[in-house]
């Protein structure tokens, strides 16, 4: 199985601040990258997909991909208490499989 | 209303019993997947299926079995051979390779 590494956290940020999450992956041929949000006791929910180098913005979320350095990051701007969750990074292997990181737990302090 | 359904939400079984978890999708997705998640850990792939009547073992298939007789359905059986079956089981589907996977609400299995 390909390696996907994330800092486990917890990452604690004050309300209104930027939360920055990082993910590195081992397989150079990976082409598709995803961020999922998972609230405690619930299933993962897709929040971002990114396929090419650079930034992709969707509302308060920005995904950044650097294939040369093999990392993908997620920025959460204007963090809200409702953003408190575990964020999973997922990377496509060269078939139908996704490899998941163990997740970074984010806590937004009111 | 499209989506993925899993049933039941909670399941309790005695050790030594086989149990089948249901997963149904009406998204017209070709690919379906089963994962397990243990506390504080990432998702581990059990089985996946790209098309009807075909499926492949994932990283932790021992003690599990699946079938894919219909595009919409991908049930998972947890057999008595699975040494540590208590976990959160997640079913997912995707339209094809390289596309995101969407998850059902999960089944929490407890075996005592």
Coordinates of C-alpha atoms in Angstrom, one line a residue, chain A:
Chain A
X1 CA 0.0 0.0 0.0
X2 CA 1.2 3.4 -0.9
X3 CA 2.1 5.7 2.0
X4 CA 0.1 8.9 2.8
X5 CA 1.4 10.8 5.8
X6 CA -0.4 13.5 7.8
X7 CA 0.3 15.2 11.1
X8 CA -2.1 13.6 13.6
X9 CA -2.6 16.8 15.5
X10 CA -4.6 17.9 17.3
X11 CA -4.3 21.3 15.5
X12 CA -5.9 24.0 17.7
X13 CA -6.7 27.3 16.1
X14 CA -8.7 30.3 17.3
X15 CA -11.9 31.2 15.6
X16 CA -11.3 33.3 12.5
X17 CA -7.7 32.1 12.0
X18 CA -6.3 30.0 9.2
X19 CA -5.9 26.3 9.7
X20 CA -3.1 24.7 7.6
X21 CA -3.0 21.0 7.1
X22 CA -0.3 19.1 5.3
X23 CA -0.1 15.7 3.6
X24 CA 2.8 13.9 1.9
X25 CA 2.6 10.9 -0.3
X26 CA 5.0 8.3 -1.6
X27 CA 3.8 7.4 -5.0
X28 CA 5.1 9.7 -7.7
X29 CA 2.6 8.5 -10.3
X30 CA -0.5 9.5 -8.2
X31 CA -2.8 11.8 -10.2
X32 CA -5.8 12.5 -8.0
X33 CA -5.9 14.0 -4.5
X34 CA -8.8 14.5 -2.2
X35 CA -9.6 16.0 1.2
X36 CA -12.3 14.6 3.3
X37 CA -13.8 15.9 6.6
X38 CA -15.0 13.5 9.2
X39 CA -17.0 14.6 12.2
X40 CA -16.7 12.3 15.3
X41 CA -18.8 9.2 14.8
X42 CA -19.7 10.1 11.2
X43 CA -18.5 9.0 7.8
X44 CA -16.0 11.0 5.7
X45 CA -17.4 13.8 3.5
X46 CA -15.6 15.0 0.4
X47 CA -14.7 18.6 0.6
X48 CA -12.0 19.1 -2.1
X49 CA -10.6 17.4 -5.1
X50 CA -7.4 18.5 -6.9
X51 CA -5.7 17.0 -9.9
X52 CA -3.1 19.5 -11.1
X53 CA -0.3 21.5 -9.6
X54 CA -1.3 24.8 -7.9
X55 CA -4.1 26.1 -5.8
X56 CA -7.8 25.3 -6.0
X57 CA -10.2 27.4 -4.0
X58 CA -13.7 26.5 -2.9
X59 CA -15.3 28.9 -0.4
X60 CA -13.2 29.1 2.7
X61 CA -11.1 26.0 1.6
X62 CA -8.0 26.1 -0.5
X63 CA -6.2 23.0 -1.7
X64 CA -2.6 23.2 -2.8
X65 CA -0.8 20.5 -4.8
X66 CA 2.9 20.2 -5.5
X67 CA 3.6 17.0 -7.4
X68 CA 7.4 17.6 -7.6
X69 CA 7.6 17.7 -3.8
X70 CA 4.8 15.1 -3.4
X71 CA 2.7 17.1 -1.0
X72 CA -0.8 18.4 -0.9
X73 CA -2.2 20.8 1.7
X74 CA -5.5 22.2 2.8
X75 CA -6.0 25.7 4.1
X76 CA -9.2 26.6 6.0
X77 CA -9.7 30.4 6.2
X78 CA -11.8 32.2 8.8
X79 CA -12.0 28.9 10.8
X80 CA -15.3 28.3 12.5
X81 CA -16.2 26.0 15.4
X82 CA -18.1 23.9 12.9
X83 CA -14.8 23.2 11.2
X84 CA -13.7 21.1 14.2
X85 CA -13.3 17.6 12.8
X86 CA -10.7 15.2 11.5
X87 CA -9.5 15.9 8.0
X88 CA -8.4 12.9 5.9
X89 CA -6.0 13.2 2.9
X90 CA -6.6 10.6 0.2
X91 CA -4.4 9.9 -2.9
X92 CA -5.3 7.7 -5.8
X93 CA -3.0 4.8 -6.5
X94 CA -2.6 3.9 -10.2
X95 CA -5.9 2.0 -10.3
X96 CA -9.3 2.3 -8.5
X97 CA -7.8 2.4 -5.0
X98 CA -7.5 5.4 -2.7
X99 CA -4.8 5.4 0.0
X100 CA -5.8 7.4 3.1
X101 CA -3.8 9.2 5.7
X102 CA -4.6 8.7 9.3
X103 CA -6.1 12.2 9.5
X104 CA -5.4 15.5 11.3
X105 CA -7.8 16.5 14.1
X106 CA -8.6 20.2 14.0
X107 CA -10.1 22.0 17.0
X108 CA -11.4 25.6 16.5
X109 CA -11.5 27.6 19.7
X110 CA -14.4 30.0 20.1

